Tab-separated table of C-alpha atoms in Angstrom:
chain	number	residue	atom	x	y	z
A	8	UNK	CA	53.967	205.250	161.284
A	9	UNK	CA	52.129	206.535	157.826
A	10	UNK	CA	54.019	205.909	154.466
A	11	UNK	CA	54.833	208.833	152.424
A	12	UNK	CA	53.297	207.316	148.864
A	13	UNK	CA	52.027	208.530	145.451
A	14	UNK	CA	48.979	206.909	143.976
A	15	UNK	CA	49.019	206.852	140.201
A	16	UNK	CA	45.920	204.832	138.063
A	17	UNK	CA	44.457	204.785	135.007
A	18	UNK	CA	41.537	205.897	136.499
A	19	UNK	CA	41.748	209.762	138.051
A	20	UNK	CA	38.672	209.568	140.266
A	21	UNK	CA	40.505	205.327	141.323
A	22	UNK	CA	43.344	207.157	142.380
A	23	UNK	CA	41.590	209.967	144.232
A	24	UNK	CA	39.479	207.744	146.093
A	25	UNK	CA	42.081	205.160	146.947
A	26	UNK	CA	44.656	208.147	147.545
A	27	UNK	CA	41.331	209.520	150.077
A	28	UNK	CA	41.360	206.197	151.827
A	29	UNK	CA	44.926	206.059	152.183
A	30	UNK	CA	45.437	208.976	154.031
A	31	UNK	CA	42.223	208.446	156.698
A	32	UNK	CA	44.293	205.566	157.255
A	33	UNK	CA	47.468	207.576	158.299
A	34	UNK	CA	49.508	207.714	155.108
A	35	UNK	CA	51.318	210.500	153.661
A	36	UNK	CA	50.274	211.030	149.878
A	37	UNK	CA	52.286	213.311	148.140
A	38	UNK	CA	49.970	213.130	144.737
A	39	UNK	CA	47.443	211.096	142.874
A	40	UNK	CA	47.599	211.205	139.415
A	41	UNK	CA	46.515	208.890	135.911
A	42	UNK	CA	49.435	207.972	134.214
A	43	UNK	CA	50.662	209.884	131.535
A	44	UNK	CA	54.132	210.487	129.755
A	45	UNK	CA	55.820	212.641	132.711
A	46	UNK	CA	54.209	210.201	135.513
A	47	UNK	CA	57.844	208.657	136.072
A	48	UNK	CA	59.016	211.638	136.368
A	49	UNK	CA	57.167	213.037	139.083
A	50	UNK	CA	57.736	210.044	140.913
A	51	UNK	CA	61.119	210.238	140.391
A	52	UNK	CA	61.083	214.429	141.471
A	53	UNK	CA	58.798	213.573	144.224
A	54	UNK	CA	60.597	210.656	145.832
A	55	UNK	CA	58.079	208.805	147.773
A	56	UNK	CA	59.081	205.730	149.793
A	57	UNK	CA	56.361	203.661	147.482
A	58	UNK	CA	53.912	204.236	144.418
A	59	UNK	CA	51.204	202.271	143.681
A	60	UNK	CA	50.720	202.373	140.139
A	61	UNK	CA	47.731	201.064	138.349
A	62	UNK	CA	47.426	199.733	134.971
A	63	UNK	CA	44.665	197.580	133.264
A	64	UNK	CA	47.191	195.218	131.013
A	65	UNK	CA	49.848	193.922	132.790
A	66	UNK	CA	51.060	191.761	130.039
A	67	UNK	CA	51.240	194.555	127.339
A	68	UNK	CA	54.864	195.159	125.885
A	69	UNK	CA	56.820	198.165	127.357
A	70	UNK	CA	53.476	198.800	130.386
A	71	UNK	CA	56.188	198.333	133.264
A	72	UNK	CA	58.911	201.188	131.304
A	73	UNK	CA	58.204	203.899	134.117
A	74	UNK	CA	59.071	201.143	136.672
A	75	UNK	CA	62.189	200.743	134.756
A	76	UNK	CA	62.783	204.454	135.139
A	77	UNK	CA	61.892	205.114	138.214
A	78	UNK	CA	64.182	202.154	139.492
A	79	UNK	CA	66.394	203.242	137.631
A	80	UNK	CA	66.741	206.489	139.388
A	81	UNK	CA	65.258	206.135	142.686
A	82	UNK	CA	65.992	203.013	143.528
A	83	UNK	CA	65.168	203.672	146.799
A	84	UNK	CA	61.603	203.603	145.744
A	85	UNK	CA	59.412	200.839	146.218
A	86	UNK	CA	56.505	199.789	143.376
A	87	UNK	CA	53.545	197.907	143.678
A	88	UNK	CA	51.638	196.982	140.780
A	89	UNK	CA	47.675	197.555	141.199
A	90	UNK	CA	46.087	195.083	138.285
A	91	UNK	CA	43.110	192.804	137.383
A	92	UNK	CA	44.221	188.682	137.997
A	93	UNK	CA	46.945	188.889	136.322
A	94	UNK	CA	48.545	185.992	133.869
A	95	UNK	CA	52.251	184.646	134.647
A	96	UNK	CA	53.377	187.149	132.271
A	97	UNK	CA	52.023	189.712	133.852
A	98	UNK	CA	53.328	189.237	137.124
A	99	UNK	CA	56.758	188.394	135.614
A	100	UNK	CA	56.705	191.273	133.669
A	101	UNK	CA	56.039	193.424	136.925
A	102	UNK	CA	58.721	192.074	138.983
A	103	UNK	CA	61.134	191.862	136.143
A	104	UNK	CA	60.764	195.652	135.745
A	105	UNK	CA	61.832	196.097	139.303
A	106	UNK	CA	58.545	196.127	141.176
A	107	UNK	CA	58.327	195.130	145.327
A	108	UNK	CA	54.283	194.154	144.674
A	109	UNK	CA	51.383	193.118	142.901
A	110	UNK	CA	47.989	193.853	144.038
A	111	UNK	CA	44.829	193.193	142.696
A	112	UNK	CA	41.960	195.934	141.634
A	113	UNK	CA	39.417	194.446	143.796
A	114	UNK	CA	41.682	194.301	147.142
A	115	UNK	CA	40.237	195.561	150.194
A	116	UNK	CA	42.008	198.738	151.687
A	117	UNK	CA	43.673	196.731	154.353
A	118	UNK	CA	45.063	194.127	151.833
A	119	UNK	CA	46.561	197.324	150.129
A	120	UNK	CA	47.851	198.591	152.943
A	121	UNK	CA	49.480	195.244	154.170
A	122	UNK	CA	51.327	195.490	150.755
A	123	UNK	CA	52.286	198.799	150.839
A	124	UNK	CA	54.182	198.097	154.627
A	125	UNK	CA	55.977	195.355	153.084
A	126	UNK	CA	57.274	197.012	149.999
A	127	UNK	CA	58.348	200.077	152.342
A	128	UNK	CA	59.878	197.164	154.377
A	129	UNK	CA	61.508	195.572	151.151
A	130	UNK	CA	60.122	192.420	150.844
A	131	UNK	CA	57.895	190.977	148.132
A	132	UNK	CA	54.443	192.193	148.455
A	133	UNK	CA	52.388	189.779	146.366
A	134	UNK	CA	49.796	187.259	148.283
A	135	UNK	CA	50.079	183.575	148.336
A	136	UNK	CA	47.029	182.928	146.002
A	137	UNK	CA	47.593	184.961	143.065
A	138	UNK	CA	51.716	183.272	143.538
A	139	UNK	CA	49.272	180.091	143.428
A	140	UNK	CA	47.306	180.911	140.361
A	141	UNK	CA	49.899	181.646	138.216
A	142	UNK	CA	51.968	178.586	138.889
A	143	UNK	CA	48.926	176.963	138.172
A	144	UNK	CA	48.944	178.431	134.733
A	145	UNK	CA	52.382	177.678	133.886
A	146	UNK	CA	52.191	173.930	134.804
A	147	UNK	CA	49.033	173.250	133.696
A	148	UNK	CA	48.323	175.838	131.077
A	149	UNK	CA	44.682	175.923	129.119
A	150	UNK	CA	44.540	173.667	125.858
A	151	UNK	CA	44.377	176.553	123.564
A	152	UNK	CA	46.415	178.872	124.982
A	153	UNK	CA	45.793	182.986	123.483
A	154	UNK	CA	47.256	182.928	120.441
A	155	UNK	CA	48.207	187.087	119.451
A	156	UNK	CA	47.302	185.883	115.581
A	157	UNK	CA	43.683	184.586	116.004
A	158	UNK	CA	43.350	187.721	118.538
A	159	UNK	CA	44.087	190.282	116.077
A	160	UNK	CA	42.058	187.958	112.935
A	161	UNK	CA	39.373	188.714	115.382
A	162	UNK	CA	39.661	191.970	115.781
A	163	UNK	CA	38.990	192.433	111.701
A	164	UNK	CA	36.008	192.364	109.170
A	165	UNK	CA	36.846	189.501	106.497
A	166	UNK	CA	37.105	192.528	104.038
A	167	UNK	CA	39.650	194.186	105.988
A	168	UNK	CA	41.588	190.572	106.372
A	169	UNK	CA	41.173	190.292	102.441
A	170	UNK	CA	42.896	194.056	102.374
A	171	UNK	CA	45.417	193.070	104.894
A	172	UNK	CA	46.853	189.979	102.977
A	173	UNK	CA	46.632	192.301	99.536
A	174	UNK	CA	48.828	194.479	101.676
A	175	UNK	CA	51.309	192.164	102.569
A	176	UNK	CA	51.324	190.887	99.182
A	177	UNK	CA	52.586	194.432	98.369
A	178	UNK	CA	49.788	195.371	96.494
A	179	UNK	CA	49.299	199.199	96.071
A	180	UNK	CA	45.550	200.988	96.679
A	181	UNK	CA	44.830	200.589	92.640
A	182	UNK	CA	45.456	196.754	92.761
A	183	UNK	CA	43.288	196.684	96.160
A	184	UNK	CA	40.461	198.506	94.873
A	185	UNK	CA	40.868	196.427	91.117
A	186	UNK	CA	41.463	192.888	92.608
A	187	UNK	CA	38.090	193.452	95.066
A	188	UNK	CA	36.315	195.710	92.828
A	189	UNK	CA	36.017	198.605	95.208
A	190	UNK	CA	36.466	202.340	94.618
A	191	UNK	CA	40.094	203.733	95.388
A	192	UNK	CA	38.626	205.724	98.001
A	193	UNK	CA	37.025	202.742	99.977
A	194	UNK	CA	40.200	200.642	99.354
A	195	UNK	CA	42.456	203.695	101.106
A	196	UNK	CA	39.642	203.535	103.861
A	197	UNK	CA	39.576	199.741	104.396
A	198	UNK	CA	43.691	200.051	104.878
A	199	UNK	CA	42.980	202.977	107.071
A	200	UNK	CA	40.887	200.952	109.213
A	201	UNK	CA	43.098	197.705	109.365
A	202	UNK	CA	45.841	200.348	110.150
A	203	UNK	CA	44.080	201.658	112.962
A	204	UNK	CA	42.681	198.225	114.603
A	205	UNK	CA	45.772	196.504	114.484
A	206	UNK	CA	47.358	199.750	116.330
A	207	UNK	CA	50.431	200.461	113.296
A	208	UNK	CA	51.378	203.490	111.716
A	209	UNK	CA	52.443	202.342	108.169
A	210	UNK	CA	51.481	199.538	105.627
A	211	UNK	CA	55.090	197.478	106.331
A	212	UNK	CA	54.096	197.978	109.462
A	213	UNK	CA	51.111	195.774	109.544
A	214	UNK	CA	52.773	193.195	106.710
A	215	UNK	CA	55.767	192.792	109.580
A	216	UNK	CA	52.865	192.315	112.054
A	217	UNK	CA	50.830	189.910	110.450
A	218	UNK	CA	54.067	187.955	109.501
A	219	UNK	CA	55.189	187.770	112.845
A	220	UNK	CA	52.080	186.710	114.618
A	221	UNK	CA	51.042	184.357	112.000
A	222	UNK	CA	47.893	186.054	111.295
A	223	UNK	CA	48.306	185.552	107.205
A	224	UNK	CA	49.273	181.583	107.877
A	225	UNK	CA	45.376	181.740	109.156
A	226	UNK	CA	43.591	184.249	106.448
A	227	UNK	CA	42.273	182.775	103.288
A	228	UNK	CA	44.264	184.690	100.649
A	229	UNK	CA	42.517	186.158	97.914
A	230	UNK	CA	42.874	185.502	94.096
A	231	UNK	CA	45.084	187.768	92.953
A	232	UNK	CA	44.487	190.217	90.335
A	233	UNK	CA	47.040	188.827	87.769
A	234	UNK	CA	45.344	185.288	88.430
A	235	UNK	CA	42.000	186.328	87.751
A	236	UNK	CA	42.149	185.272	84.248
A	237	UNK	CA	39.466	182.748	83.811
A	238	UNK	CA	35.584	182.705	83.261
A	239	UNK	CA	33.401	184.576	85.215
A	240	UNK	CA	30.230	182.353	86.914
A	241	UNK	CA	28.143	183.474	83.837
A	242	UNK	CA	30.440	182.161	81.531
A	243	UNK	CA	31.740	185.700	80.344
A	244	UNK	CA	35.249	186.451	80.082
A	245	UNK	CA	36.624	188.078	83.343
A	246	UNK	CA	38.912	190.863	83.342
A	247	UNK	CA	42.728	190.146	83.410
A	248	UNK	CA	43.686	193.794	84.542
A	249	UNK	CA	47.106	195.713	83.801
A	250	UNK	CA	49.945	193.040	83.285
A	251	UNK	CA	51.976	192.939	85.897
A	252	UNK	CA	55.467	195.272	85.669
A	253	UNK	CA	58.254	192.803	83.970
């Protein structure tokens, strides 16, 4: 007997094709849609017996909320996770969110299907070898494990690090564009940037950030613009700049 599903990916023309396969195969699918805000919420009005939803970082904060919400009301509703190899995390995260599966991108049809009749049948649908490979990770994880500080160092010019630590030394776009002896209007677009990359919305944003991920513990910090007080390299005087406020 076909399963009455909903097919929801990343990926419009993924879920169309997989959502095409499904139903040669005898399924039932109400809709196939990339995830957006509402997609809980047509899962939730449409009420299939299981959705497989896609996503393409299972580890990211807050990726598994719609399975929160659609768990939360239609419990009756069983969710497997379509991912790449996922880490421990990941699969944690998935299950801890109150999904029945995990299934990998590359799966064959039949290895979908398999999980989508054992989700419909409540049991855990999640084969042996990615269970395998992620206890693998946890007891024997690599020797320099990802580290969320060097990630996002790496994601940045050393300019833009040198305007990230003047930022979370509070320093204003005057001081920025003084202390590296940059226009104003470059300094506002080198914070603009660093804003942007490191995904935040506000300067304390991005001080709390690098704070908390240790990304400032790793940048050289910059001579500040009240230190700057000695010889140049051609033995003239440097500037001091404004004193600072008292």
């Amino acid at each position: 007997m076909g399963v009455r599903l909903m097919v929801v990916d990343d990926h419009r023309l993924l879920a169309e094709a997989l959502a095409s396969a499904l139903k040669l195969r005898g399924h039932r699918v109400l809709a196939a849609a990339a995830p957006a805000a509402g997609a809980a919420e047509l899962v939730i009005s449409r009420a299939p017996e299981v959705c497989l939803l896609g996503t393409a970082t299972p580890a990211e904060p807050g990726m598994f909320d719609p399975v929160v919400k659609i768990k939360r009301d239609r419990p009756q509703v069983a969710v497997v996770v379509l991912g790449p190899v996922p880490s421990p995390r990941g699969i944690a995260a998935a299950f801890a969110s109150g999904a029945s599966g995990y299934v990998r991108h590359d799966e064959r049809i039949e290895g979908v299907e398999r999980a989508i009749m054992k989700a419909r049948a409540g049991e855990a649908a999640v084969s042996p070898q990615l269970l395998q490979g992620a206890f693998s990770e946890l007891l024997n994880p690599a020797a320099q494990p990802d580290d969320e500080g060097q990630r996002l160092l790496q994601m940045l010019t050393p300019r833009e690090v040198e305007v990230l630590v003047r930022v979370a030394d509070g320093e204003d776009t005057r001081l920025i564009a003084a202390g590296m002896g940059i226009a104003p209007s470059t300094a506002r677009t080198h914070v603009q940037r660093v804003l942007m990359k490191l995904g935040v919305g506000s300067r304390l944003e991005a001080a709390a950030l690098a704070a908390r991920t240790g990304l400032l513990e790793r940048a050289e910090r910059p001579t500040s613009l009240y230190e700057n007080n000695g010889d140049g390299p051609d033995g003239a005087q440097t500037a001091k700049g404004p004193e600072p406020p008292r």
